[in-house]
Amino acid sequence: MPSSTPGSQPDPRIAYRPASEIRQLFLDFFEERGHTVVPGASLVPPGDQTLLFTNSGMVQFKDVLRGVETRSYRRAVDVQRVLRVAGKHNDFEEVGRSSRHNTFFEMLGNWSFGDYFKREAIRWAWELLTKVYGIPGERLAATTYTDDDEAFAVWRDEIGLPPERMARWGDVDRGDDKNFWRMADTGPCGPCSEIHFDRGAWLSEGPHCVPDHSETCPRWLEIWNLVFMEFDQQAEGVRVPLPFTSVDTGMSLERLASVIQQVATNYDTDLFTPIHQRMRDLLSHDPDAFEAERFSYQVIADHSRAATFLIADGVLPANEGRGYVCRRIIRRAVRHGRLLGRAEPFLAEAAKAVIDTMQSAYPILTERRQIILGALAREETAFARTLDAGTVQLEEALIALTSAQRVVGRRPEVVPDDAPMLPTDVAFRLHDTYGFPIDLTIELAAEYGVRVDHGGFDRALGEQRQRSRTGKRADLARQAEMTATFDAIARRTGDSDFVGYETTSAQATVAAIVRDSTEYQELEARPEVELRAMAAAEAAIVLDKTPFYAEGGGQIGDRGVLRSAAGGEILFTVRDTQRPVGGLIVHHGTLHGALRIGQSISAEVDIDRRASTMRNHTGTHLVHRALRNTIGEQARQAGSLVTPDYLRFDYPADRPLTDQERRAIEGEVRRVIRDDRRVAPALMTMQQAVDAGADAFFDEKYGERVRVITVDGYSRELCGGTHCHATGQIGGFFIVAERSIGTGMRRIEAITGEAAERLVQERFDLLERATAAAGARDRDALPGRIGELQERVRELERRVKRGASPAIRPAELVSTAESMDGTRFVAYAAPFDSMDELKGYARDVRGVLGQGVIALALEADEPQLFVTVSDDLVARGISAGQLVGSGAPVFEGRGGGRPEMAQARGTRRDRLPSALEAIRQALAEQLGGS
């Protein structure tokens, strides 16, 4: 096992553990403390357009932290694979050079969503590190945000860290983000407390070498960041409080493994050494050769891990977006392989080592092994051709500049300042045309004794990127090509015959097949393995007639399938339907079988999705009329979106709806739905429609003949969309949002049908949970119970101000409950202000405990006992009155009550513990005979 740093001695107090064990111990530790183990998310953030990749553990919980999403748990623990190669968190250039940075790594995290906060997070972190992993406490230090007195006090007073191992940093309002964490420019954020490991005082480089400067000081290694989410960073630069406080912690498994395995760097842990060994075998390198070329070895190991997981998560090498990042990672690794003398492909072999090392924790690697290896092999082979072609071009340019003999391995820094300069346009053309890395250009030029104007290259690259950002010429060119293709098809075939108003399925004939702007007479799907690794199955199909509605009028396009004529085998999955030119309807989607021009097929719309869309579209018409009836005819539609999930309606207004107006609109729409009014389409001239009083929408273009949708006796609008036959088919209706979308413009969002039913059920479920959490008797009693709790909070706040110590939290008391023959029993004595306060506290405890027996004692000059028994136990014969009767004589008291509740008053305060014990014994006897 390598020593932690050359010249240091391993700490015998730290026992070696493999990374797999370290990972599992983390999950087990927090699961034992009530955390739900949540699977890590993909590297591609699902449904989050603000991030290129998952760059922290909090990504999948961002909406939970903001209070816009709820989960079935309030504590979670996970191991999240993350990638930091873009944006605020970008470690790409540090990889290989730094001993502690990786593009891809595993983030160990525990979470609290409105549950525990700073104290528990800090105490558990300390317990795990020192008690479970065995890291000596004196080798740990902590930092906190400058004004986070609460976290600082926990470290100082409860953990007992000495002043020399604590530091307070950060002033986010002045641009100092130390100990203040945020995932991106907007979103959840808050102060944090970092835990640092002391690698040895002998590594200190001077007074600056203190915790939180660990990125520039080799002595300290940051291993865990405890983030206390309190704010939501707004785009306007302000921070507003989140609906509830949360805890978000993150610890790099790689860094933690380097500490526990007592090695010098992340790259010396057992997460990386199998990759190094595989490369050493390929290169026939001994340990000395490895150390001499450690930089390139580390780049290859890191990048092979990143590329392996990216491809496993569906990101394939490409020229833009996420695919371009994947390609860049692969090519940088290939370049370092060349620097090591490896001209033949090697990344697939490195990836095999990654898969072998990580597959037990990530079964997806085994499932997609062949896809990963195939994609890497293809990309590496293609880039090898690029390197070869670029090398020829570059060497021709270099030979023309100098007659000096080539010196293989000459370093760029030894090339004299008066040496010939490679023209900037040559270096840039190699990069732009061949994808030839500038670093490789510089290194090869150095071998010929030629300098490269790196600054000039950077300027040229920046100018090109600016042109790309502003022009988007490639995208426009592709769009123009597609438009030209579809225009030619439309001229040849004429408008598509849309039959979707009458039916959701139809027999049709394939009229055109398009892929990448090219028409095909026949097209067949590629083998399954290739389909997973490339967009080979994407195509666009034109039919002579179709039941698929093409996006228009605010309604999104239909989805469904194209089957063989007999209605059997699925040949094509339609994921979107568009009308790119004129009346031509195009079905975009994925090819599964073979299609040819003239082939007969069965076109089948997803009828459930269509039905939901129809409900929302007819609902949109009702919203429009109800809105105008409520706030005035000026509230005309300015935009809309109709999907299967919800409807959206934009209208001009300079103020939000009042609660009364919102209720009026909802009430009117629901009344029209209950009336089950007929919804009838009709074709007429535009003038006839205008004369009939039909409403025309914002920027829609209309022909001479238009389609008018009439809701009998209520509304009449021009519309080409699909609709219900009667308003009763809409079902439920709720406005779920009403907000500003710009100066003078508002937006209503609403749901209908099954979505409305789900909302009602969710609200009832939430009400039930709130009733249970508040300890209310039933839903009707919840408002009164909330009032009681609010009054108790106010009273507790008053007591705190007076210096009194309130009782321990109900959840803490319940955590000490004793199980007696399957029945939970809690007993507690405290100096409550009154019996009313004690009984209120008992209700709080019942809300947490649920079924069981609660025995409380009032410590006062006139002590009292109070016992409550849950209904299930009363049914079994357990009586609160009998239990109190057993305890009352012990403290020289008398009392009684009902089976479910009883109390006693006594004189001997000092005997209250014995009285509670007598109640406990009486309960045990009753349970034994029940």
CSV table of N, CA and C in Angstrom, one decimal, residues 253-343:
chain,number,residue,atom,x,y,z
A,253,LEU,N,-16.2,10.3,-2.6
A,253,LEU,CA,-15.7,8.9,-2.2
A,253,LEU,C,-14.2,8.8,-2.5
A,254,GLU,N,-13.8,9.4,-3.6
A,254,GLU,CA,-12.4,9.3,-4.0
A,254,GLU,C,-11.4,9.9,-2.9
A,255,ARG,N,-11.8,11.1,-2.4
A,255,ARG,CA,-11.0,11.8,-1.4
A,255,ARG,C,-11.0,11.0,-0.1
A,256,LEU,N,-12.2,10.5,0.3
A,256,LEU,CA,-12.3,9.8,1.5
A,256,LEU,C,-11.5,8.5,1.4
A,257,ALA,N,-11.6,7.8,0.3
A,257,ALA,CA,-10.8,6.6,0.2
A,257,ALA,C,-9.3,6.9,0.3
A,258,SER,N,-8.8,8.1,-0.3
A,258,SER,CA,-7.4,8.4,-0.2
A,258,SER,C,-7.0,8.6,1.3
A,259,VAL,N,-7.9,9.1,2.1
A,259,VAL,CA,-7.6,9.2,3.6
A,259,VAL,C,-7.6,7.9,4.3
A,260,ILE,N,-8.6,7.1,4.1
A,260,ILE,CA,-8.7,5.8,4.8
A,260,ILE,C,-7.7,4.8,4.3
A,261,GLN,N,-7.4,4.8,3.0
A,261,GLN,CA,-6.4,3.9,2.4
A,261,GLN,C,-5.0,4.5,2.6
A,262,GLN,N,-4.9,5.7,3.1
A,262,GLN,CA,-3.6,6.4,3.4
A,262,GLN,C,-2.6,6.4,2.2
A,263,VAL,N,-3.2,6.9,1.1
A,263,VAL,CA,-2.4,7.1,-0.1
A,263,VAL,C,-2.3,8.6,-0.5
A,264,ALA,N,-1.3,8.9,-1.3
A,264,ALA,CA,-1.0,10.3,-1.6
A,264,ALA,C,-2.1,11.0,-2.4
A,265,THR,N,-2.8,10.3,-3.3
A,265,THR,CA,-3.7,11.0,-4.1
A,265,THR,C,-5.0,10.2,-4.3
A,266,ASN,N,-6.0,10.8,-4.9
A,266,ASN,CA,-7.2,10.0,-5.3
A,266,ASN,C,-6.8,8.9,-6.3
A,267,TYR,N,-5.8,9.2,-7.1
A,267,TYR,CA,-5.4,8.3,-8.2
A,267,TYR,C,-4.7,7.1,-7.7
A,268,ASP,N,-4.3,7.1,-6.4
A,268,ASP,CA,-3.6,5.9,-5.8
A,268,ASP,C,-4.6,5.0,-5.0
A,269,THR,N,-5.9,5.3,-5.1
A,269,THR,CA,-6.9,4.5,-4.4
A,269,THR,C,-7.2,3.3,-5.3
A,270,ASP,N,-8.0,2.4,-4.7
A,270,ASP,CA,-8.3,1.2,-5.5
A,270,ASP,C,-9.4,1.4,-6.5
A,271,LEU,N,-9.9,2.7,-6.6
A,271,LEU,CA,-10.8,3.1,-7.6
A,271,LEU,C,-10.1,3.4,-8.9
A,272,PHE,N,-8.8,3.7,-8.8
A,272,PHE,CA,-8.0,4.0,-10.0
A,272,PHE,C,-6.9,3.0,-10.4
A,273,THR,N,-6.4,2.4,-9.3
A,273,THR,CA,-5.2,1.5,-9.6
A,273,THR,C,-5.5,0.4,-10.6
A,274,PRO,N,-6.7,-0.2,-10.7
A,274,PRO,CA,-6.9,-1.2,-11.7
A,274,PRO,C,-6.8,-0.6,-13.1
A,275,ILE,N,-7.1,0.6,-13.3
A,275,ILE,CA,-7.0,1.3,-14.6
A,275,ILE,C,-5.6,1.5,-14.9
A,276,HIS,N,-4.8,2.0,-13.9
A,276,HIS,CA,-3.4,2.2,-14.1
A,276,HIS,C,-2.7,0.9,-14.5
A,277,GLN,N,-3.1,-0.2,-13.8
A,277,GLN,CA,-2.4,-1.5,-14.1
A,277,GLN,C,-2.7,-2.0,-15.5
A,278,ARG,N,-4.0,-1.8,-15.9
A,278,ARG,CA,-4.3,-2.2,-17.3
A,278,ARG,C,-3.5,-1.4,-18.3
A,279,MET,N,-3.3,-0.1,-18.1
A,279,MET,CA,-2.5,0.7,-19.0
A,279,MET,C,-1.1,0.3,-18.9
A,280,ARG,N,-0.5,0.0,-17.7
A,280,ARG,CA,0.8,-0.5,-17.6
A,280,ARG,C,1.1,-1.8,-18.4
A,281,ASP,N,0.1,-2.7,-18.3
A,281,ASP,CA,0.2,-3.9,-19.0
A,281,ASP,C,0.3,-3.7,-20.5
A,282,LEU,N,-0.6,-2.7,-21.0
A,282,LEU,CA,-0.6,-2.4,-22.4
A,282,LEU,C,0.7,-1.8,-22.9
A,283,LEU,N,1.3,-1.0,-22.0
A,283,LEU,CA,2.5,-0.2,-22.4
A,283,LEU,C,3.8,-0.9,-21.9
A,284,SER,N,3.7,-2.0,-21.2
A,284,SER,CA,4.9,-2.7,-20.6
A,284,SER,C,5.7,-1.7,-19.8
A,285,HIS,N,5.0,-0.9,-18.9
A,285,HIS,CA,5.7,0.0,-18.1
A,285,HIS,C,5.9,-0.6,-16.7
A,286,ASP,N,7.1,-0.4,-16.1
A,286,ASP,CA,7.3,-0.8,-14.7
A,286,ASP,C,6.9,0.4,-13.8
A,287,PRO,N,7.0,0.2,-12.5
A,287,PRO,CA,6.6,1.3,-11.6
A,287,PRO,C,7.3,2.6,-11.8
A,288,ASP,N,8.6,2.5,-12.1
A,288,ASP,CA,9.3,3.8,-12.3
A,288,ASP,C,8.8,4.5,-13.6
A,289,ALA,N,8.5,3.8,-14.6
A,289,ALA,CA,8.0,4.4,-15.8
A,289,ALA,C,6.6,5.0,-15.6
A,290,PHE,N,5.9,4.3,-14.7
A,290,PHE,CA,4.5,4.9,-14.4
A,290,PHE,C,4.7,6.2,-13.6
A,291,GLU,N,5.6,6.3,-12.7
A,291,GLU,CA,5.8,7.5,-11.9
A,291,GLU,C,6.3,8.6,-12.8
A,292,ALA,N,7.1,8.3,-13.7
A,292,ALA,CA,7.7,9.3,-14.6
A,292,ALA,C,6.6,9.9,-15.5
A,293,GLU,N,5.6,9.1,-15.8
A,293,GLU,CA,4.5,9.6,-16.7
A,293,GLU,C,3.2,9.7,-16.0
A,294,ARG,N,3.2,9.9,-14.7
A,294,ARG,CA,2.0,9.9,-13.9
A,294,ARG,C,1.0,10.9,-14.4
A,295,PHE,N,1.3,12.0,-14.9
A,295,PHE,CA,0.4,13.0,-15.3
A,295,PHE,C,-0.6,12.4,-16.4
A,296,SER,N,0.0,11.8,-17.4
A,296,SER,CA,-0.8,11.2,-18.5
A,296,SER,C,-1.6,10.0,-18.0
A,297,TYR,N,-1.0,9.2,-17.1
A,297,TYR,CA,-1.7,8.1,-16.6
A,297,TYR,C,-3.0,8.5,-15.8
A,298,GLN,N,-2.8,9.6,-15.1
A,298,GLN,CA,-4.0,10.1,-14.3
A,298,GLN,C,-5.0,10.7,-15.2
A,299,VAL,N,-4.6,11.4,-16.3
A,299,VAL,CA,-5.6,11.9,-17.2
A,299,VAL,C,-6.4,10.7,-17.8
A,300,ILE,N,-5.7,9.7,-18.3
A,300,ILE,CA,-6.4,8.6,-18.9
A,300,ILE,C,-7.3,7.9,-17.9
A,301,ALA,N,-6.9,7.7,-16.7
A,301,ALA,CA,-7.7,7.0,-15.7
A,301,ALA,C,-9.0,7.8,-15.4
A,302,ASP,N,-8.8,9.1,-15.2
A,302,ASP,CA,-10.0,9.9,-14.9
A,302,ASP,C,-10.9,9.9,-16.1
A,303,HIS,N,-10.4,10.2,-17.3
A,303,HIS,CA,-11.2,10.4,-18.5
A,303,HIS,C,-11.9,9.1,-18.9
A,304,SER,N,-11.2,8.0,-18.7
A,304,SER,CA,-11.9,6.7,-19.1
A,304,SER,C,-13.1,6.4,-18.2
A,305,ARG,N,-13.0,6.8,-16.9
A,305,ARG,CA,-14.1,6.7,-16.0
A,305,ARG,C,-15.2,7.6,-16.5
A,306,ALA,N,-14.9,8.9,-16.8
A,306,ALA,CA,-15.9,9.8,-17.2
A,306,ALA,C,-16.6,9.4,-18.5
A,307,ALA,N,-15.9,9.0,-19.5
A,307,ALA,CA,-16.4,8.6,-20.7
A,307,ALA,C,-17.3,7.3,-20.6
A,308,THR,N,-16.8,6.4,-19.8
A,308,THR,CA,-17.6,5.1,-19.6
A,308,THR,C,-18.9,5.4,-19.0
A,309,PHE,N,-19.0,6.2,-18.0
A,309,PHE,CA,-20.3,6.5,-17.3
A,309,PHE,C,-21.2,7.4,-18.2
A,310,LEU,N,-20.6,8.3,-19.0
A,310,LEU,CA,-21.3,9.2,-19.9
A,310,LEU,C,-22.1,8.3,-20.9
A,311,ILE,N,-21.3,7.4,-21.5
A,311,ILE,CA,-21.9,6.6,-22.5
A,311,ILE,C,-23.0,5.6,-21.9
A,312,ALA,N,-22.7,5.1,-20.7
A,312,ALA,CA,-23.7,4.3,-20.0
A,312,ALA,C,-25.0,5.1,-19.8
A,313,ASP,N,-24.9,6.4,-19.5
A,313,ASP,CA,-26.1,7.2,-19.3
A,313,ASP,C,-26.6,7.8,-20.6
A,314,GLY,N,-26.2,7.3,-21.8
A,314,GLY,CA,-26.8,7.7,-23.0
A,314,GLY,C,-26.2,8.9,-23.7
A,315,VAL,N,-25.0,9.4,-23.2
A,315,VAL,CA,-24.4,10.5,-23.9
A,315,VAL,C,-23.3,9.9,-24.8
A,316,LEU,N,-23.4,10.1,-26.1
A,316,LEU,CA,-22.5,9.6,-27.1
A,316,LEU,C,-21.7,10.7,-27.7
A,317,PRO,N,-20.5,10.5,-28.2
A,317,PRO,CA,-19.7,11.5,-28.8
A,317,PRO,C,-20.4,12.2,-29.9
A,318,ALA,N,-20.3,13.5,-29.9
A,318,ALA,CA,-21.0,14.3,-31.0
A,318,ALA,C,-20.3,15.6,-31.1
A,319,ASN,N,-20.8,16.5,-32.0
A,319,ASN,CA,-20.2,17.8,-32.3
A,319,ASN,C,-20.8,18.9,-31.5
A,320,GLU,N,-21.8,18.6,-30.7
A,320,GLU,CA,-22.5,19.7,-29.9
A,320,GLU,C,-23.0,19.2,-28.6
A,321,GLY,N,-23.3,20.1,-27.7
A,321,GLY,CA,-24.0,19.8,-26.5
A,321,GLY,C,-23.2,18.8,-25.6
A,322,ARG,N,-23.9,17.9,-25.0
A,322,ARG,CA,-23.3,16.9,-24.1
A,322,ARG,C,-22.4,16.0,-24.9
A,323,GLY,N,-22.8,15.7,-26.1
A,323,GLY,CA,-22.0,14.8,-26.9
A,323,GLY,C,-20.6,15.4,-27.2
A,324,TYR,N,-20.5,16.7,-27.3
A,324,TYR,CA,-19.2,17.3,-27.6
A,324,TYR,C,-18.3,17.2,-26.4
A,325,VAL,N,-18.9,17.4,-25.2
A,325,VAL,CA,-18.1,17.2,-24.0
A,325,VAL,C,-17.6,15.8,-23.9
A,326,CYS,N,-18.4,14.8,-24.2
A,326,CYS,CA,-17.9,13.4,-24.2
A,326,CYS,C,-16.8,13.2,-25.2
A,327,ARG,N,-17.0,13.8,-26.4
A,327,ARG,CA,-15.9,13.7,-27.4
A,327,ARG,C,-14.6,14.3,-26.9
A,328,ARG,N,-14.7,15.5,-26.3
A,328,ARG,CA,-13.6,16.2,-25.8
A,328,ARG,C,-12.8,15.4,-24.8
A,329,ILE,N,-13.5,14.8,-23.9
A,329,ILE,CA,-12.9,13.9,-22.8
A,329,ILE,C,-12.2,12.8,-23.5
A,330,ILE,N,-12.8,12.1,-24.4
A,330,ILE,CA,-12.2,10.9,-25.0
A,330,ILE,C,-11.0,11.3,-25.8
A,331,ARG,N,-11.0,12.4,-26.5
A,331,ARG,CA,-9.9,12.8,-27.3
A,331,ARG,C,-8.7,13.3,-26.5
A,332,ARG,N,-9.0,13.9,-25.4
A,332,ARG,CA,-7.9,14.3,-24.5
A,332,ARG,C,-7.2,13.0,-23.9
A,333,ALA,N,-8.0,12.0,-23.6
A,333,ALA,CA,-7.4,10.8,-23.1
A,333,ALA,C,-6.6,10.1,-24.2
A,334,VAL,N,-7.1,10.1,-25.5
A,334,VAL,CA,-6.3,9.5,-26.6
A,334,VAL,C,-5.0,10.2,-26.8
A,335,ARG,N,-5.1,11.6,-26.7
A,335,ARG,CA,-3.8,12.3,-26.9
A,335,ARG,C,-2.8,12.0,-25.8
A,336,HIS,N,-3.2,11.7,-24.6
A,336,HIS,CA,-2.2,11.4,-23.6
A,336,HIS,C,-1.8,9.9,-23.8
A,337,GLY,N,-2.6,9.1,-24.4
A,337,GLY,CA,-2.1,7.8,-24.8
A,337,GLY,C,-1.0,7.9,-25.8
A,338,ARG,N,-1.2,8.8,-26.7
A,338,ARG,CA,-0.1,9.0,-27.7
A,338,ARG,C,1.2,9.5,-27.1
A,339,LEU,N,1.0,10.4,-26.1
A,339,LEU,CA,2.2,10.9,-25.4
A,339,LEU,C,2.9,9.8,-24.6
A,340,LEU,N,2.2,8.8,-24.2
A,340,LEU,CA,2.8,7.6,-23.6
A,340,LEU,C,3.4,6.6,-24.6
A,341,GLY,N,3.2,6.9,-25.9
A,341,GLY,CA,3.7,6.0,-26.9
A,341,GLY,C,2.8,5.0,-27.4
A,342,ARG,N,1.5,5.1,-27.1
A,342,ARG,CA,0.5,4.1,-27.5
A,342,ARG,C,-0.3,4.7,-28.7
A,343,ALA,N,0.0,4.2,-29.9
A,343,ALA,CA,-0.6,4.6,-31.1
A,343,ALA,C,-1.9,3.8,-31.4
